[in-house]
XYZ file of C-alpha atoms in Angstrom:
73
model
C 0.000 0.000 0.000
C 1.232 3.073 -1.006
C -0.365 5.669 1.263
C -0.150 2.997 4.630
C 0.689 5.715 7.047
C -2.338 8.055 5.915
C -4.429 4.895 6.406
C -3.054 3.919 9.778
C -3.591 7.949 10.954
C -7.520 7.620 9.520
C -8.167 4.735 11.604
C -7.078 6.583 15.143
C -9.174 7.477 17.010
C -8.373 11.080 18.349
C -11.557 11.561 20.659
C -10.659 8.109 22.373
C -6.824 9.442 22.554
C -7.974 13.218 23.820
C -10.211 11.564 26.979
C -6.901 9.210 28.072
C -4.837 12.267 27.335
C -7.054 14.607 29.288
C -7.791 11.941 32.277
C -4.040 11.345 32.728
C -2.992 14.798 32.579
C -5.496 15.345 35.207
C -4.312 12.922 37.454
C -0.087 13.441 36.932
C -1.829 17.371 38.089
C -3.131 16.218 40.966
C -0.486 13.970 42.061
C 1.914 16.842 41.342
C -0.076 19.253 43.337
C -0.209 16.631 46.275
C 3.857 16.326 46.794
C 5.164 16.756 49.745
C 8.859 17.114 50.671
C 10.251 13.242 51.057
C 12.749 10.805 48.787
C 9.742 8.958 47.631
C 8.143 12.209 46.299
C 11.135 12.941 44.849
C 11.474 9.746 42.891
C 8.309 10.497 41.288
C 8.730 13.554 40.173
C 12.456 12.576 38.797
C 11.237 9.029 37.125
C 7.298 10.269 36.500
C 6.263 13.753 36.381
C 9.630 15.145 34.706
C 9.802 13.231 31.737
C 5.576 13.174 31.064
C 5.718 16.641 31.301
C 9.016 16.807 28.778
C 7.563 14.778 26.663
C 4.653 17.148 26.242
C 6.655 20.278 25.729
C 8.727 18.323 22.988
C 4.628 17.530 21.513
C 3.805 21.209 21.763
C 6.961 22.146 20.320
C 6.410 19.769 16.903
C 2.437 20.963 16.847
C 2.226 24.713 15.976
C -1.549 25.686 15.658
C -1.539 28.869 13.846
C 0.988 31.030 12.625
C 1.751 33.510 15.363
C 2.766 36.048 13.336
C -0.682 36.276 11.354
C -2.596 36.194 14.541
C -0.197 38.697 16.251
C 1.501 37.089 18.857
C-alpha cells in the first residue's frame, strides 16, 4: 500500500486518545499538586512527572496551531 501511514492515521481514534490524554494529565496534576517534601516524592517527580511533562513540551513544540505572526503574537 502506497499511502499505509495516511491509512493507519484515519483509523485513530483522536476523541478516544484526547479523553486518556485529558484523564491522565489530570491525574499526573493532581499527584503533582499533592507532593510533599520526602525521597519517595522525589522519585516520582524525577522518574514520573519530569519526563511526562518533557515529553509534552517536545509535543507542543512539533504541533504549531496557527501562525503567530498572522494572529499577532
Amino acid at each position: 500500500m502506497k499511502y499505509e501511514n495516511i491509512a493507519k492515521v484515519k483509523r485513530l481514534d483522536f476523541d478516544r486518545l484526547d479523553m486518556l490524554v485529558s484523564e491522565r494529565l489530570g491525574a499526573l496534576k493532581l499527584l503533582a499538586q499533592g507532593m510533599t517534601e520526602s525521597d519517595v516524592h522525589d522519585s516520582i517527580c524525577r522518574d514520573l512527572i519530569l519526563p511526562c511533562v518533557y515529553l509534552l513540551a517536545e509535543f507542543l513544540e512539533s504541533v504549531k496551531i496557527g501562525d503567530k505572526e498572522k494572529d499577532g503574537g
